[in-house]
Amino acid sequence: MQGMNRGVAVVFFVILSLILLLGASYFTVERFFTTTTPIGMDGESFIALNQTSARARISNPKKNASLYFHFTANQRAKLERLIHAKGGASVLATIEMLEDEKKEFSVDDSAFEFGLLYDRGTPDKPEVAPGRHIVSGEFSALKSQGTPVFSILLCVFDGEELPSGFFMHGLYPYAITDVKFSDIRVGYDVSGPVPLYAFHSGGGDIPDLRRASYDFTSCAPFFPASNSSRGVFPKITVSLKPTADIGTWDAQKKLVFHYSGQELTLRRSLSQHTVTLQLSAMDVPYGALDFGLSDDVCAMMLTPNHASDYAAVQNRVLKPFVADLGLALTWPKSRWRSADFELFEWEAVPHVLVFDFADYETQSLYLTRLAYFVEKAGYKGKLVSDEFARMNHGYNAHDYRDQSLADFFTKASVDHFKLNAQEYLLRDILLQNGVIVDNGDGTYRAGLGAVISISRESADYLRRQLLAHESWHGIFFTDESFRNEVSSLYQNFDKTSMEFIKVYWETQNGLGYDRTDEYLMRNEFMAYIMQQPLSEIGKYFVGLANRKSVNEIEGDLAAYIRQTRGSAFAGAGEALNRWAFEHYGLAAGRVQLISK
């Protein structure tokens, strides 16, 4: 009897062991596929929702062509934080086409789809949210471009439903090798080894890059519709392939492109390979960008100008729009962030801040006291009163380097001199952008950069000339090699012609330059030459020599300029023009690369 009981116990134990073993096998086989995967982030793998997803690769699309993944709770929380912090975030996936060693699949019949999953349906049948599109493409099109590895980015904006995961379906062997959260972008970038195709949450089709174009019209519902305290128009960054040949200054290589039906021209430069198109500057903010069949373009990417950085608060604008001066010059005033001015950073010459003021009176409140402190003979180093600044003219356009600006605000602080509200705002802008640096003891030191300004009150032809004049000052302030080039020409310049222009600066009404300031003299010598086209330089100085007020003061010197037809100035202009074209793609009288 005892032997029988012992036998029953053994059988029971064996059966129980088998049950446990089978249960463990079930858990290992089935539950394994809903846990670990070879891809993840922050130390956590994504949750695989089917067997093939556990490997993050599709080797046989005939059996199963789809991968489904859920985010973990931590990953989803991270995505939600990013969206709330920046107004949106994105899911960025890197995908690799696998070798079809058995030649079972045709790359010519190789459609794929990529999209985000949401909390509806069942784990084995997840769904895409209604109204949400996906990214569609053809593996064959990408492979023909020599890109077996590529990335897809899908945006999620604040206020939209939070995705719970992502999926991909493809009819050719593929693998998802990496997925991460990133910033909002829309467009494409094929400049690197892994091409990137970025979409808003509406999705879309992988673009055909045989034509350098992208239609950003559909971005309008997802980005700001105006410049306000709540939002600012985004920008498009166009990347160009580097080139060693941009032609000559008078036959420069150009790209003609269209945006929303508006034709623009982009001149190539040896030093600048990206161009920023601020949508605030465009006649129609959201539209199609088309460079035609040009092979110069390798990226067009729309990214936000976040309101937290760029929007005006109580008429205070602190951060500049990066822009080409051709766009800044024609920027619609209706899209200014401040009633007083719009603020730019010159894309070709970083750290040069450009103010476009509403009128001369507004410009004077910001800069006239500074003009007397920095440049006016008899007033240099002095802070004139509010009444004096109000009653006396500064300039129609201005330029100041970082050291002069630091000296001005240090003098006001040390002397307990009360500046006006506009000058304090100017100080804050300079500090925000690193042009001056606060020493913490009431003094300031030079940082990096300069300030130039023009006004909307100037006539269009004068605005162009003044912008050119002040912009060359900006390069002089920030580029030592340019200063050295100017100094060499200045030291070897025709002495009679030099005396003519120095007397002109010293004596003509509204100028009053201090001719003992050698830095100022070299700077103005260069800018007066380079503010007009090369063909007009000699004529310009002859025109000065013909003025009645000039002849009354320096008749003999003016006669010399007429006799020589301003040839010394024209000769210096040719040398400066060569330098400007080689280093910046610019030329005398032309400081913009983009023209409408």
Short mmCIF file of N, CA, C and O in Angstrom, two decimals, residues 231-277:
data_model
loop_
_atom_site.label_atom_id
_atom_site.label_comp_id
_atom_site.label_asym_id
_atom_site.label_seq_id
_atom_site.Cartn_x
_atom_site.Cartn_y
_atom_site.Cartn_z
N GLY A 231 2.78 83.21 -30.05
CA GLY A 231 3.47 82.40 -31.05
C GLY A 231 4.16 83.26 -32.09
O GLY A 231 3.82 84.44 -32.27
N VAL A 232 5.12 82.66 -32.78
CA VAL A 232 5.90 83.36 -33.80
C VAL A 232 6.03 82.45 -35.01
O VAL A 232 6.22 81.24 -34.87
N PHE A 233 5.94 83.02 -36.20
CA PHE A 233 6.11 82.24 -37.41
C PHE A 233 7.41 81.44 -37.37
O PHE A 233 8.45 81.94 -36.89
N PRO A 234 7.40 80.22 -37.90
CA PRO A 234 8.63 79.42 -37.93
C PRO A 234 9.57 79.85 -39.04
O PRO A 234 9.32 80.86 -39.72
N LYS A 235 10.61 79.08 -39.25
CA LYS A 235 11.61 79.38 -40.28
C LYS A 235 11.92 78.11 -41.05
O LYS A 235 11.71 77.00 -40.58
N ILE A 236 12.44 78.27 -42.27
CA ILE A 236 12.91 77.16 -43.09
C ILE A 236 14.41 77.33 -43.29
O ILE A 236 14.86 78.39 -43.74
N THR A 237 15.17 76.31 -42.93
CA THR A 237 16.61 76.33 -43.16
C THR A 237 16.92 75.52 -44.41
O THR A 237 16.58 74.33 -44.50
N VAL A 238 17.54 76.17 -45.37
CA VAL A 238 17.93 75.51 -46.62
C VAL A 238 19.43 75.26 -46.56
O VAL A 238 20.22 76.18 -46.34
N SER A 239 19.82 74.00 -46.73
CA SER A 239 21.24 73.65 -46.74
C SER A 239 21.70 73.43 -48.17
O SER A 239 21.00 72.81 -48.97
N LEU A 240 22.90 73.94 -48.47
CA LEU A 240 23.45 73.86 -49.81
C LEU A 240 24.74 73.05 -49.81
O LEU A 240 25.52 73.11 -48.84
N LYS A 241 24.97 72.31 -50.87
CA LYS A 241 26.22 71.57 -50.98
C LYS A 241 27.38 72.55 -51.12
O LYS A 241 27.29 73.52 -51.88
N PRO A 242 28.48 72.33 -50.40
CA PRO A 242 29.64 73.22 -50.55
C PRO A 242 30.12 73.24 -51.99
O PRO A 242 30.04 72.25 -52.72
N THR A 243 30.62 74.39 -52.40
CA THR A 243 31.14 74.53 -53.76
C THR A 243 32.40 75.37 -53.72
O THR A 243 32.55 76.26 -52.88
N ALA A 244 33.31 75.07 -54.62
CA ALA A 244 34.55 75.84 -54.72
C ALA A 244 34.46 76.89 -55.81
O ALA A 244 35.40 77.68 -55.99
N ASP A 245 33.36 76.92 -56.53
CA ASP A 245 33.20 77.85 -57.65
C ASP A 245 31.89 78.61 -57.52
O ASP A 245 30.81 78.03 -57.67
N ILE A 246 31.97 79.89 -57.21
CA ILE A 246 30.76 80.72 -57.14
C ILE A 246 30.77 81.80 -58.21
O ILE A 246 30.00 82.75 -58.16
N GLY A 247 31.66 81.65 -59.20
CA GLY A 247 31.73 82.63 -60.27
C GLY A 247 32.56 83.84 -59.86
O GLY A 247 33.48 83.74 -59.04
N THR A 248 32.24 84.98 -60.42
CA THR A 248 32.91 86.24 -60.11
C THR A 248 31.92 87.21 -59.52
O THR A 248 30.70 87.00 -59.60
N TRP A 249 32.41 88.29 -58.95
CA TRP A 249 31.51 89.21 -58.26
C TRP A 249 30.46 89.80 -59.20
O TRP A 249 29.33 90.08 -58.78
N ASP A 250 30.81 89.96 -60.48
CA ASP A 250 29.86 90.53 -61.44
C ASP A 250 29.16 89.45 -62.28
O ASP A 250 28.32 89.78 -63.13
N ALA A 251 29.48 88.18 -62.06
CA ALA A 251 28.79 87.06 -62.70
C ALA A 251 28.72 85.92 -61.68
O ALA A 251 29.22 84.83 -61.90
N GLN A 252 28.07 86.22 -60.58
CA GLN A 252 28.04 85.30 -59.44
C GLN A 252 27.05 84.16 -59.69
O GLN A 252 25.98 84.37 -60.29
N LYS A 253 27.41 82.96 -59.23
CA LYS A 253 26.48 81.83 -59.37
C LYS A 253 25.25 82.09 -58.51
O LYS A 253 25.35 82.43 -57.33
N LYS A 254 24.07 81.90 -59.13
CA LYS A 254 22.81 82.20 -58.45
C LYS A 254 21.86 81.02 -58.55
O LYS A 254 21.91 80.24 -59.50
N LEU A 255 21.00 80.91 -57.57
CA LEU A 255 19.90 79.95 -57.60
C LEU A 255 18.60 80.74 -57.58
O LEU A 255 18.36 81.53 -56.66
N VAL A 256 17.79 80.56 -58.58
CA VAL A 256 16.47 81.19 -58.62
C VAL A 256 15.48 80.20 -58.03
O VAL A 256 15.43 79.05 -58.43
N PHE A 257 14.69 80.66 -57.05
CA PHE A 257 13.72 79.77 -56.43
C PHE A 257 12.40 80.49 -56.23
O PHE A 257 12.32 81.72 -56.34
N HIS A 258 11.37 79.71 -55.96
CA HIS A 258 10.02 80.26 -55.77
C HIS A 258 9.48 79.83 -54.43
O HIS A 258 9.72 78.71 -53.97
N TYR A 259 8.75 80.74 -53.82
CA TYR A 259 8.03 80.42 -52.58
C TYR A 259 6.64 81.01 -52.68
O TYR A 259 6.49 82.24 -52.77
N SER A 260 5.65 80.15 -52.70
CA SER A 260 4.25 80.58 -52.84
C SER A 260 4.05 81.50 -54.03
O SER A 260 3.34 82.51 -53.96
N GLY A 261 4.72 81.19 -55.14
CA GLY A 261 4.57 81.98 -56.35
C GLY A 261 5.47 83.19 -56.42
O GLY A 261 5.54 83.85 -57.46
N GLN A 262 6.17 83.51 -55.34
CA GLN A 262 7.07 84.66 -55.31
C GLN A 262 8.47 84.23 -55.74
O GLN A 262 9.01 83.26 -55.22
N GLU A 263 9.06 84.92 -56.70
CA GLU A 263 10.39 84.55 -57.20
C GLU A 263 11.47 85.28 -56.40
O GLU A 263 11.39 86.49 -56.18
N LEU A 264 12.49 84.54 -56.00
CA LEU A 264 13.61 85.10 -55.27
C LEU A 264 14.91 84.58 -55.88
O LEU A 264 14.92 83.55 -56.57
N THR A 265 16.00 85.28 -55.60
CA THR A 265 17.32 84.88 -56.10
C THR A 265 18.27 84.72 -54.93
O THR A 265 18.34 85.58 -54.04
N LEU A 266 19.01 83.62 -54.92
CA LEU A 266 20.00 83.35 -53.88
C LEU A 266 21.38 83.28 -54.53
O LEU A 266 21.63 82.46 -55.41
N ARG A 267 22.29 84.15 -54.09
CA ARG A 267 23.66 84.13 -54.58
C ARG A 267 24.48 83.15 -53.73
O ARG A 267 24.33 83.12 -52.51
N ARG A 268 25.35 82.39 -54.38
CA ARG A 268 26.18 81.44 -53.66
C ARG A 268 27.38 82.16 -53.02
O ARG A 268 27.89 83.15 -53.52
N SER A 269 27.82 81.61 -51.89
CA SER A 269 28.95 82.16 -51.15
C SER A 269 29.87 81.02 -50.75
O SER A 269 29.41 79.91 -50.46
N LEU A 270 31.17 81.28 -50.73
CA LEU A 270 32.12 80.25 -50.33
C LEU A 270 32.04 79.95 -48.84
O LEU A 270 32.39 78.86 -48.40
N SER A 271 31.56 80.91 -48.06
CA SER A 271 31.59 80.77 -46.60
C SER A 271 30.24 80.39 -45.99
O SER A 271 30.20 79.99 -44.82
N GLN A 272 29.16 80.50 -46.72
CA GLN A 272 27.84 80.25 -46.14
C GLN A 272 27.13 79.15 -46.91
O GLN A 272 26.82 79.30 -48.10
N HIS A 273 26.83 78.05 -46.22
CA HIS A 273 26.20 76.89 -46.86
C HIS A 273 24.80 76.61 -46.34
O HIS A 273 24.19 75.62 -46.73
N THR A 274 24.30 77.45 -45.44
CA THR A 274 22.90 77.35 -45.01
C THR A 274 22.27 78.73 -45.11
O THR A 274 22.93 79.75 -44.88
N VAL A 275 21.00 78.75 -45.47
CA VAL A 275 20.26 80.00 -45.63
C VAL A 275 18.95 79.87 -44.88
O VAL A 275 18.24 78.87 -45.02
N THR A 276 18.64 80.86 -44.06
CA THR A 276 17.42 80.85 -43.26
C THR A 276 16.35 81.69 -43.93
O THR A 276 16.57 82.88 -44.20
N LEU A 277 15.22 81.07 -44.20
CA LEU A 277 14.07 81.77 -44.75
C LEU A 277 13.04 81.91 -43.65
O LEU A 277 12.32 80.96 -43.32
#
